CSV table of C-alpha atoms in Angstrom, one decimal:
chain,number,residue,atom,x,y,z
A,1,MET,CA,-12.4,67.2,-4.7
A,2,VAL,CA,-11.1,63.4,-4.2
A,3,LYS,CA,-9.9,62.0,-1.3
A,4,GLU,CA,-6.8,60.3,-2.8
A,5,THR,CA,-5.2,59.8,-6.4
A,6,LYS,CA,-3.3,56.8,-6.3
A,7,PHE,CA,-5.0,54.8,-8.6
A,8,TYR,CA,-5.4,57.6,-11.0
A,9,ASP,CA,-1.5,58.3,-10.6
A,10,ILE,CA,-1.3,54.5,-11.6
A,11,LEU,CA,-2.9,55.2,-14.9
A,12,GLY,CA,-1.1,58.3,-15.4
A,13,VAL,CA,-4.5,60.7,-15.8
A,14,GLY,CA,-6.2,63.2,-13.7
A,15,PRO,CA,-9.2,62.7,-11.2
A,16,THR,CA,-11.2,64.1,-13.8
A,17,ALA,CA,-10.7,61.9,-16.4
A,18,SER,CA,-13.2,60.5,-18.9
A,19,ASP,CA,-14.0,56.8,-19.3
A,20,ALA,CA,-12.4,57.2,-23.0
A,21,GLU,CA,-9.0,58.7,-21.1
A,22,LEU,CA,-9.0,55.6,-18.5
A,23,LYS,CA,-9.5,53.5,-21.3
A,24,SER,CA,-6.8,54.7,-23.2
A,25,ALA,CA,-4.4,54.8,-20.3
A,26,TYR,CA,-5.0,51.4,-19.4
A,27,LYS,CA,-4.5,49.7,-22.8
A,28,LYS,CA,-1.1,51.5,-23.4
A,29,GLY,CA,0.0,50.7,-19.8
A,30,ALA,CA,-1.1,47.2,-20.1
A,31,LEU,CA,0.1,46.4,-23.5
A,32,LYS,CA,3.8,47.9,-22.2
A,33,HIS,CA,4.0,45.8,-18.8
A,34,HIS,CA,2.2,42.8,-19.8
A,35,PRO,CA,4.1,39.6,-18.1
A,36,ASP,CA,4.5,38.1,-21.4
A,37,LYS,CA,6.5,40.8,-22.8
A,38,ASN,CA,8.7,41.2,-19.7
A,39,ALA,CA,9.3,37.6,-18.4
A,40,HIS,CA,12.6,38.8,-16.8
A,41,ASN,CA,11.2,41.7,-15.2
A,42,PRO,CA,9.3,41.1,-11.7
A,43,GLU,CA,8.7,44.9,-11.3
A,44,ALA,CA,6.7,44.7,-14.9
A,45,ALA,CA,4.8,42.0,-13.7
A,46,GLU,CA,3.8,44.3,-10.2
A,47,LYS,CA,3.0,47.1,-12.4
A,48,PHE,CA,0.5,45.1,-14.5
A,49,LYS,CA,-1.3,43.9,-11.4
A,50,ASP,CA,-1.5,47.6,-10.2
A,51,LEU,CA,-2.7,48.9,-13.7
A,52,SER,CA,-5.2,46.3,-13.8
A,53,HIS,CA,-6.6,46.8,-10.2
A,54,ALA,CA,-6.9,50.6,-10.6
A,55,TYR,CA,-8.6,50.4,-14.1
A,56,GLU,CA,-10.9,47.7,-12.6
A,57,VAL,CA,-12.2,50.2,-9.7
A,58,LEU,CA,-12.0,53.4,-11.9
A,59,SER,CA,-14.1,51.9,-14.7
A,60,ASP,CA,-17.1,50.8,-12.4
A,61,PRO,CA,-18.7,53.9,-11.6
A,62,GLN,CA,-19.8,52.7,-8.3
A,63,LYS,CA,-16.4,51.9,-7.4
A,64,ARG,CA,-15.1,55.2,-8.5
A,65,SER,CA,-17.7,57.1,-6.5
A,66,LEU,CA,-16.6,55.1,-3.5
A,67,TYR,CA,-12.9,55.5,-4.0
A,68,ASP,CA,-13.4,59.4,-4.7
A,69,GLN,CA,-15.1,59.7,-1.3
A,70,TYR,CA,-13.3,57.5,0.7
A,71,GLY,CA,-10.2,56.4,-1.0
A,72,GLU,CA,-9.5,52.5,-0.6
A,73,GLU,CA,-10.1,52.3,3.3
A,74,GLY,CA,-13.9,53.0,1.5
A,75,LEU,CA,-13.5,50.2,-1.1
A,76,GLU,CA,-12.7,48.0,1.8
A,77,GLN,CA,-15.5,49.0,4.0
A,78,GLY,CA,-18.0,48.8,0.9
A,79,GLY,CA,-16.9,45.4,-0.5
A,80,GLY,CA,-15.4,47.0,-3.6
A,81,ALA,CA,-11.6,46.1,-2.8
A,82,GLY,CA,-11.9,42.8,-4.6
A,83,GLY,CA,-12.2,42.1,-8.2
A,84,MET,CA,-11.4,39.9,-11.4
A,85,ASN,CA,-7.9,38.7,-12.0
A,86,ALA,CA,-5.5,41.0,-13.9
A,87,GLU,CA,-5.1,38.4,-16.8
A,88,ASP,CA,-8.9,38.0,-16.8
A,89,LEU,CA,-9.7,41.9,-16.9
A,90,PHE,CA,-6.8,42.0,-19.6
A,91,SER,CA,-8.2,39.0,-21.9
A,92,GLN,CA,-11.9,40.8,-21.2
A,93,PHE,CA,-10.3,44.0,-22.4
A,94,PHE,CA,-8.6,42.8,-25.5
A,95,GLY,CA,-11.2,40.3,-26.2
A,96,GLY,CA,-9.4,37.2,-25.3
A,97,GLY,CA,-5.6,37.8,-25.9
A,98,GLY,CA,-5.4,35.6,-28.5
A,99,ALA,CA,-3.4,38.1,-31.1
A,100,PHE,CA,-1.1,39.5,-27.8
A,101,GLY,CA,-0.4,36.1,-26.8
A,102,SER,CA,1.0,35.1,-30.3
A,103,MET,CA,2.4,38.7,-30.5
A,104,PHE,CA,4.6,37.7,-27.1
A,105,GLY,CA,4.9,34.0,-27.6
A,106,GLY,CA,1.9,32.9,-25.7
A,107,GLY,CA,1.5,32.3,-22.1
A,108,MET,CA,-1.9,33.7,-21.7
A,109,ARG,CA,-4.7,31.8,-19.5
A,110,ASP,CA,-7.2,29.8,-21.9
A,111,THR,CA,-10.1,29.8,-19.9
A,112,GLY,CA,-12.2,28.1,-22.3
A,113,PRO,CA,-15.8,27.5,-22.4
A,114,LYS,CA,-17.5,26.6,-19.2
A,115,LYS,CA,-18.0,22.8,-18.5
A,116,ALA,CA,-20.4,20.7,-16.1
A,117,ARG,CA,-19.2,19.3,-13.2
A,118,THR,CA,-17.1,16.2,-13.3
A,119,ILE,CA,-19.0,13.1,-11.5
A,120,HIS,CA,-16.6,11.3,-9.3
A,121,HIS,CA,-16.9,7.4,-8.6
A,122,VAL,CA,-15.0,4.9,-6.7
A,123,HIS,CA,-14.9,1.4,-7.9
A,124,LYS,CA,-13.9,-1.3,-6.1
A,125,VAL,CA,-12.3,-4.2,-7.6
A,126,SER,CA,-10.7,-7.4,-6.4
A,127,LEU,CA,-7.1,-8.3,-7.0
A,128,GLU,CA,-8.3,-11.1,-9.4
A,129,ASP,CA,-9.9,-8.1,-11.6
A,130,VAL,CA,-6.5,-6.3,-12.0
A,131,TYR,CA,-4.8,-9.8,-12.6
A,132,ARG,CA,-7.1,-10.7,-15.1
A,133,GLY,CA,-8.6,-7.9,-16.4
A,134,LYS,CA,-12.4,-7.0,-16.4
A,135,ILE,CA,-15.0,-4.9,-18.2
A,136,SER,CA,-17.4,-3.8,-15.2
A,137,LYS,CA,-21.2,-2.5,-16.3
A,138,LEU,CA,-21.6,0.5,-14.1
A,139,ALA,CA,-24.9,2.3,-14.0
A,140,LEU,CA,-25.3,6.3,-13.0
A,141,GLN,CA,-27.9,8.6,-13.0
A,142,LYS,CA,-26.8,11.8,-14.3
A,143,SER,CA,-28.8,15.3,-15.8
A,144,ILE,CA,-29.4,15.8,-19.3
A,145,ILE,CA,-31.0,18.5,-21.6
A,146,CYS,CA,-34.6,18.2,-21.2
A,147,PRO,CA,-35.6,17.0,-24.7
A,148,ALA,CA,-39.1,18.3,-24.4
A,149,CYS,CA,-38.1,21.9,-24.4
A,150,GLU,CA,-34.5,21.7,-25.8
A,151,GLY,CA,-33.1,23.0,-22.3
A,152,ARG,CA,-35.1,26.3,-22.3
A,153,GLY,CA,-37.5,25.4,-19.5
A,154,GLY,CA,-40.6,26.4,-21.4
A,155,LYS,CA,-42.3,27.4,-24.5
A,156,GLU,CA,-40.1,29.1,-27.2
A,157,GLY,CA,-40.5,32.6,-26.5
A,158,ALA,CA,-41.7,32.5,-23.0
A,159,VAL,CA,-38.6,32.5,-21.2
A,160,LYS,CA,-37.6,36.4,-20.1
A,161,THR,CA,-34.2,37.4,-18.9
A,162,CYS,CA,-35.1,38.9,-15.2
A,163,SER,CA,-35.2,42.7,-15.5
A,164,GLY,CA,-34.5,42.9,-11.9
A,165,CYS,CA,-30.7,41.5,-12.0
A,166,ASN,CA,-30.4,41.5,-15.9
A,167,GLY,CA,-29.9,37.7,-15.9
A,168,ALA,CA,-27.1,37.7,-13.4
A,169,GLY,CA,-29.1,36.0,-10.9
A,170,MET,CA,-27.5,38.1,-8.2
A,171,LYS,CA,-28.2,41.9,-7.2
A,172,THR,CA,-25.9,44.2,-5.3
A,173,MET,CA,-27.3,46.2,-2.8
A,174,MET,CA,-25.5,49.1,-1.1
A,175,ARG,CA,-26.4,50.3,2.8
A,176,GLN,CA,-25.3,53.4,4.9
A,177,MET,CA,-23.6,52.7,7.8
A,178,GLY,CA,-22.6,55.6,9.4
A,179,PRO,CA,-20.0,57.2,7.6
A,180,MET,CA,-19.4,54.1,5.5
A,181,ILE,CA,-21.0,52.4,2.6
A,182,GLN,CA,-21.5,48.7,2.9
A,183,ARG,CA,-21.9,46.8,-0.6
A,184,PHE,CA,-22.9,43.3,-0.7
A,185,GLN,CA,-24.7,40.8,-3.0
A,186,THR,CA,-27.8,39.0,-2.6
A,187,VAL,CA,-30.0,36.5,-4.5
A,188,CYS,CA,-32.4,38.4,-7.2
A,189,PRO,CA,-36.0,37.9,-5.4
A,190,ASP,CA,-37.5,38.5,-8.7
A,191,CYS,CA,-36.2,35.2,-10.4
A,192,GLN,CA,-34.8,33.5,-7.4
A,193,GLY,CA,-31.0,33.5,-8.7
A,194,GLU,CA,-32.3,31.8,-12.0
A,195,GLY,CA,-31.7,35.1,-14.2
A,196,GLU,CA,-34.9,34.5,-16.1
A,197,ASN,CA,-38.4,34.5,-15.5
A,198,ILE,CA,-41.2,32.0,-16.8
A,199,ARG,CA,-45.0,31.9,-16.3
A,200,ASP,CA,-46.2,28.9,-14.5
A,201,LYS,CA,-48.5,27.8,-17.3
A,202,ASP,CA,-45.3,28.5,-20.1
A,203,ARG,CA,-43.5,26.2,-18.3
A,204,CYS,CA,-41.9,22.8,-19.4
A,205,LYS,CA,-44.2,20.1,-18.2
A,206,ARG,CA,-41.8,17.3,-18.3
A,207,CYS,CA,-38.6,19.5,-16.5
A,208,SER,CA,-40.9,21.7,-14.6
A,209,GLY,CA,-38.7,24.6,-16.0
A,210,LYS,CA,-35.7,22.9,-14.4
A,211,LYS,CA,-34.1,22.7,-18.2
A,212,THR,CA,-32.7,19.4,-17.1
A,213,VAL,CA,-34.1,15.8,-16.4
A,214,ILE,CA,-32.4,12.7,-14.8
A,215,GLU,CA,-31.5,10.1,-17.0
A,216,ARG,CA,-29.9,6.3,-16.1
A,217,LYS,CA,-26.8,5.3,-18.1
A,218,VAL,CA,-24.7,2.2,-17.7
A,219,LEU,CA,-21.4,2.6,-18.6
A,220,HIS,CA,-18.7,-0.2,-19.6
A,221,VAL,CA,-15.6,0.5,-17.5
A,222,HIS,CA,-12.7,-1.5,-18.8
A,223,VAL,CA,-10.4,-2.4,-15.9
A,224,ASP,CA,-6.8,-3.2,-17.3
A,225,LYS,CA,-4.5,-5.7,-15.9
A,226,GLY,CA,-2.1,-4.5,-13.9
A,227,MET,CA,-3.8,-1.7,-12.7
A,228,LYS,CA,-3.2,0.1,-9.4
A,229,THR,CA,-5.2,1.7,-6.4
A,230,GLY,CA,-5.8,5.3,-7.4
A,231,ALA,CA,-5.6,4.8,-11.0
A,232,LYS,CA,-8.4,6.8,-12.7
A,233,ILE,CA,-10.6,6.1,-15.9
A,234,ASP,CA,-12.3,8.9,-17.6
A,235,PHE,CA,-15.5,9.2,-19.8
A,236,ARG,CA,-15.3,12.5,-21.5
A,237,GLY,CA,-18.7,14.2,-21.9
A,238,ASP,CA,-20.4,11.1,-20.5
A,239,GLY,CA,-21.2,13.5,-17.3
A,240,ASP,CA,-24.1,16.1,-16.5
A,241,GLN,CA,-25.3,18.2,-19.2
A,242,MET,CA,-26.5,22.0,-18.6
A,243,PRO,CA,-27.6,24.6,-20.9
A,244,GLY,CA,-25.1,26.9,-22.3
A,245,VAL,CA,-22.0,24.7,-21.2
A,246,LEU,CA,-20.3,21.6,-22.3
A,247,PRO,CA,-21.2,18.1,-21.1
A,248,GLY,CA,-19.5,17.2,-17.8
A,249,ASP,CA,-16.9,14.4,-17.5
A,250,VAL,CA,-17.1,10.5,-15.5
A,251,GLN,CA,-14.1,9.6,-13.7
A,252,PHE,CA,-14.0,6.3,-12.0
A,253,GLU,CA,-10.8,5.9,-9.5
A,254,ILE,CA,-9.7,2.3,-8.9
A,255,GLU,CA,-9.8,0.9,-5.2
A,256,ILE,CA,-8.5,-2.5,-4.9
A,257,LYS,CA,-10.1,-4.6,-1.8
A,258,PRO,CA,-7.8,-6.6,0.7
A,259,HIS,CA,-7.1,-10.2,-0.4
A,260,PRO,CA,-7.2,-12.8,1.8
A,261,ARG,CA,-4.1,-14.9,0.5
A,262,PHE,CA,-2.0,-12.2,-1.3
A,263,GLN,CA,-0.5,-8.9,-0.6
A,264,ARG,CA,0.8,-6.8,-3.4
A,265,LYS,CA,3.6,-4.3,-3.9
A,266,ASP,CA,3.8,-2.8,-7.3
A,267,ASP,CA,3.9,-5.7,-9.4
A,268,ASP,CA,5.0,-8.4,-7.0
A,269,LEU,CA,3.1,-10.4,-4.9
A,270,PHE,CA,3.9,-12.0,-1.1
A,271,TYR,CA,2.2,-15.1,-0.1
A,272,HIS,CA,2.7,-16.4,3.7
A,273,ALA,CA,3.0,-20.5,3.6
A,274,GLU,CA,2.8,-22.6,6.7
A,275,ILE,CA,4.9,-25.8,6.4
A,276,ASP,CA,6.0,-28.2,9.1
A,277,LEU,CA,9.1,-29.1,10.6
A,278,LEU,CA,9.6,-32.2,8.7
A,279,THR,CA,8.9,-30.5,5.3
A,280,ALA,CA,11.4,-27.5,6.3
A,281,LEU,CA,14.2,-30.2,6.8
A,282,ALA,CA,13.5,-33.1,4.6
A,283,GLY,CA,11.8,-31.3,1.6
A,284,GLY,CA,8.3,-31.6,0.4
A,285,THR,CA,5.3,-29.7,-2.0
A,286,VAL,CA,3.8,-26.4,-1.4
A,287,HIS,CA,0.4,-25.9,-3.3
A,288,ILE,CA,-0.7,-22.2,-3.6
A,289,GLU,CA,-3.9,-21.4,-5.4
A,290,HIS,CA,-3.2,-18.3,-7.7
A,291,LEU,CA,-5.3,-15.6,-8.8
A,292,ASP,CA,-6.7,-17.0,-12.2
A,293,ASP,CA,-7.8,-20.3,-10.7
A,294,ARG,CA,-4.3,-22.2,-11.3
A,295,TRP,CA,-2.5,-23.7,-8.5
A,296,LEU,CA,1.1,-23.6,-8.2
A,297,THR,CA,3.1,-26.5,-6.9
A,298,VAL,CA,6.2,-25.6,-5.1
A,299,ASN,CA,8.5,-28.2,-4.5
A,300,ILE,CA,11.1,-28.0,-1.5
A,301,TYR,CA,13.9,-30.5,-2.5
A,302,PRO,CA,15.4,-32.6,0.1
A,303,GLY,CA,18.4,-30.9,1.8
A,304,GLU,CA,17.2,-27.8,0.9
A,305,VAL,CA,16.4,-26.3,4.7
A,306,ILE,CA,14.1,-23.8,5.1
A,307,SER,CA,14.4,-21.5,8.3
A,308,PRO,CA,11.5,-20.2,9.9
A,309,ASN,CA,10.6,-16.7,8.2
A,310,GLU,CA,12.9,-17.3,5.2
A,311,VAL,CA,11.6,-15.9,2.0
A,312,LYS,CA,12.1,-17.7,-1.5
A,313,MET,CA,10.9,-16.6,-4.8
A,314,VAL,CA,9.2,-17.8,-7.7
A,315,ARG,CA,10.1,-16.1,-10.7
A,316,GLY,CA,7.2,-14.4,-12.9
A,317,GLN,CA,4.1,-15.5,-10.9
A,318,GLY,CA,3.3,-12.2,-9.8
A,319,MET,CA,1.3,-9.3,-10.9
A,320,PRO,CA,1.5,-8.3,-15.0
A,321,SER,CA,2.4,-4.6,-15.3
A,322,LEU,CA,0.3,-2.2,-16.8
A,323,ARG,CA,0.2,-2.1,-20.7
A,324,HIS,CA,3.4,-4.0,-21.1
A,325,HIS,CA,2.0,-7.0,-19.2
A,326,ASP,CA,5.6,-8.3,-18.1
A,327,PHE,CA,4.9,-10.2,-14.8
A,328,GLY,CA,6.6,-9.5,-11.4
A,329,ASN,CA,7.7,-12.1,-9.1
A,330,LEU,CA,5.9,-14.2,-6.0
A,331,TYR,CA,7.7,-14.1,-2.8
A,332,ILE,CA,6.8,-16.8,-0.4
A,333,GLN,CA,7.6,-16.4,3.6
A,334,PHE,CA,7.6,-19.3,5.1
A,335,ASP,CA,6.3,-20.0,9.1
A,336,VAL,CA,7.6,-23.4,10.0
A,337,LYS,CA,5.5,-25.1,12.9
A,338,PHE,CA,7.3,-27.1,15.1
A,339,PRO,CA,5.9,-30.4,16.6
A,340,PRO,CA,4.2,-30.1,20.1
A,341,ALA,CA,6.0,-31.1,23.2
A,342,ASN,CA,6.6,-34.7,24.0
A,343,PHE,CA,5.6,-35.8,20.2
A,344,ASN,CA,7.9,-38.7,20.1
A,345,THR,CA,9.6,-41.7,22.5
A,346,PRO,CA,13.1,-41.1,23.9
A,347,GLU,CA,14.2,-43.8,21.6
A,348,ASN,CA,13.4,-41.7,18.3
A,349,ILE,CA,14.4,-38.7,19.8
A,350,ALA,CA,17.9,-40.1,20.4
A,351,LYS,CA,18.2,-41.1,16.7
A,352,LEU,CA,17.7,-37.4,15.8
A,353,GLU,CA,21.2,-37.2,17.7
A,354,HIS,CA,23.0,-39.2,15.0
A,355,ILE,CA,20.6,-37.4,11.9
A,356,LEU,CA,20.9,-33.5,12.9
A,357,PRO,CA,24.4,-31.7,13.6
A,358,PRO,CA,26.0,-31.8,16.9
A,359,ARG,CA,24.7,-29.5,19.5
A,360,LYS,CA,26.6,-26.3,20.1
A,361,ILE,CA,26.6,-24.7,23.6
A,362,ALA,CA,26.6,-21.1,23.9
A,363,ASN,CA,28.1,-19.0,26.6
A,364,ALA,CA,29.8,-21.9,28.4
A,365,PRO,CA,30.5,-21.5,32.0
A,366,PRO,CA,34.1,-21.7,33.2
A,367,GLU,CA,34.9,-24.9,35.3
A,368,ASP,CA,35.3,-23.2,38.4
A,369,ALA,CA,31.8,-21.3,38.2
A,370,MET,CA,28.7,-22.3,40.9
A,371,MET,CA,26.2,-24.0,38.9
A,372,GLU,CA,22.8,-23.6,39.9
A,373,ASP,CA,19.9,-26.0,37.9
A,374,PHE,CA,16.5,-24.3,36.6
A,375,GLU,CA,13.6,-26.0,34.8
A,376,LEU,CA,11.6,-23.9,32.6
A,377,GLU,CA,8.0,-23.0,32.6
A,378,GLU,CA,5.0,-22.4,30.4
A,379,VAL,CA,3.9,-18.8,30.1
A,380,ASP,CA,0.6,-17.3,30.1
A,381,SER,CA,-0.5,-14.9,27.0
A,382,SER,CA,0.1,-12.1,29.2
A,383,GLY,CA,3.3,-12.7,29.9
A,384,GLN,CA,3.9,-13.6,26.1
A,385,ARG,CA,2.7,-10.1,25.3
A,386,ARG,CA,5.1,-8.7,28.0
A,387,ALA,CA,8.2,-10.9,26.8
A,388,HIS,CA,7.4,-9.8,23.0
A,389,GLY,CA,7.2,-6.2,23.9
A,390,ALA,CA,10.6,-6.2,26.0
A,391,THR,CA,12.0,-8.2,23.0
A,392,SER,CA,11.4,-5.6,20.3
A,393,MET,CA,12.8,-2.7,22.5
A,394,ASP,CA,16.0,-4.7,23.4
A,395,GLU,CA,16.4,-5.2,19.1
A,396,GLU,CA,16.4,-1.9,18.4
A,397,ASP,CA,19.5,-1.0,16.2
A,398,GLU,CA,21.5,2.3,15.7
A,399,ASP,CA,18.9,4.0,14.1
A,400,GLY,CA,16.1,3.1,16.3
A,401,VAL,CA,14.4,0.9,13.9
A,402,PRO,CA,12.9,-2.4,15.4
A,403,ALA,CA,14.4,-5.7,13.8
A,404,GLY,CA,11.1,-6.8,13.3
A,405,ALA,CA,10.5,-4.0,11.2
A,406,GLU,CA,13.8,-4.6,9.6
A,407,ARG,CA,13.3,-7.7,8.5
A,408,MET,CA,9.8,-7.2,7.1
A,409,GLN,CA,11.5,-4.4,5.0
A,410,CYS,CA,14.0,-6.9,3.7
A,411,ALA,CA,11.4,-9.4,3.0
A,412,SER,CA,9.3,-6.8,0.6
A,413,GLN,CA,12.0,-5.8,-1.6
């Protein structure tokens, strides 16, 4: 007498069904309700999962015994409620599902052969490196199949499959806890989780039975022009090796270090140039050392007035674009330095009255207003910080964006 018959009902068999009857019922139901055959029927997909779960439990003698005695609750308490994915069970049952996939237009998951882990490295490069391109020689240590024993771990014929776990490396244990049975897995004590046993005298002297040894390898990493932070360079099959699996890969991720002179945004470069007031008003020359050791001579012509924080552009002097190698632009933001106080004589300053545009008096008081004179005083660093903080708060626009941030956004476009 079984406690419940839900899983038997899903498969359409009785509690006394044989293994052959269970297998036949699952095969019939799985083919009928497989998601590839019923792409627009979500109920069929759920039915397929239920069929797979029911067969996965009832086809295992230990799980079936637990289910017959205690039902699904017993499986949960005993650690048997989990199981393989429905597609994995189907692939295992039908030998990979190739014929079925072709019958219904594919869609089956192809897990493929196992592969060793991928080795990840961050490769830090300079902005000059990605401007000109570079080939880096990077050394790494990886595991390779031991050439002495060819990955066996010992003499030919000396490696035996562990009889305690049948080569799985893990043993399933069951423990009675009152009315419940707890089912758990533990590392096989006979082979220490290796799945194999090798006598000490038969172990490979080079790898000590580990089947792999460490090798140093140098890779030539091609850093292409225009690469950006986060770009990945893959070396297929140059990673770790392990017996019975495909070699892993090596992946380098590009990280561009901060530059002392330039900032980069996409394919454009941004440069901060300091000029004096005379150059801003009367013209002059700005020299910029570029990323390929060239010096750019940027001319400011007389009459071309440069305002503080104004941004100008030099076309085609930015970063090369990846693969196409077209160039972005170079944006220059000018910081105009004013002369110090009392830099000239009153006579020379008076001459400025005739050169510069006339003064504009803003907010002129009415003629009958009460007038009171004041003088400006110097402000210490603490007062400067307070003043800048108040200014940035007052200059927020309707969207709450500080004016300084808005100006920087415009300069970066």
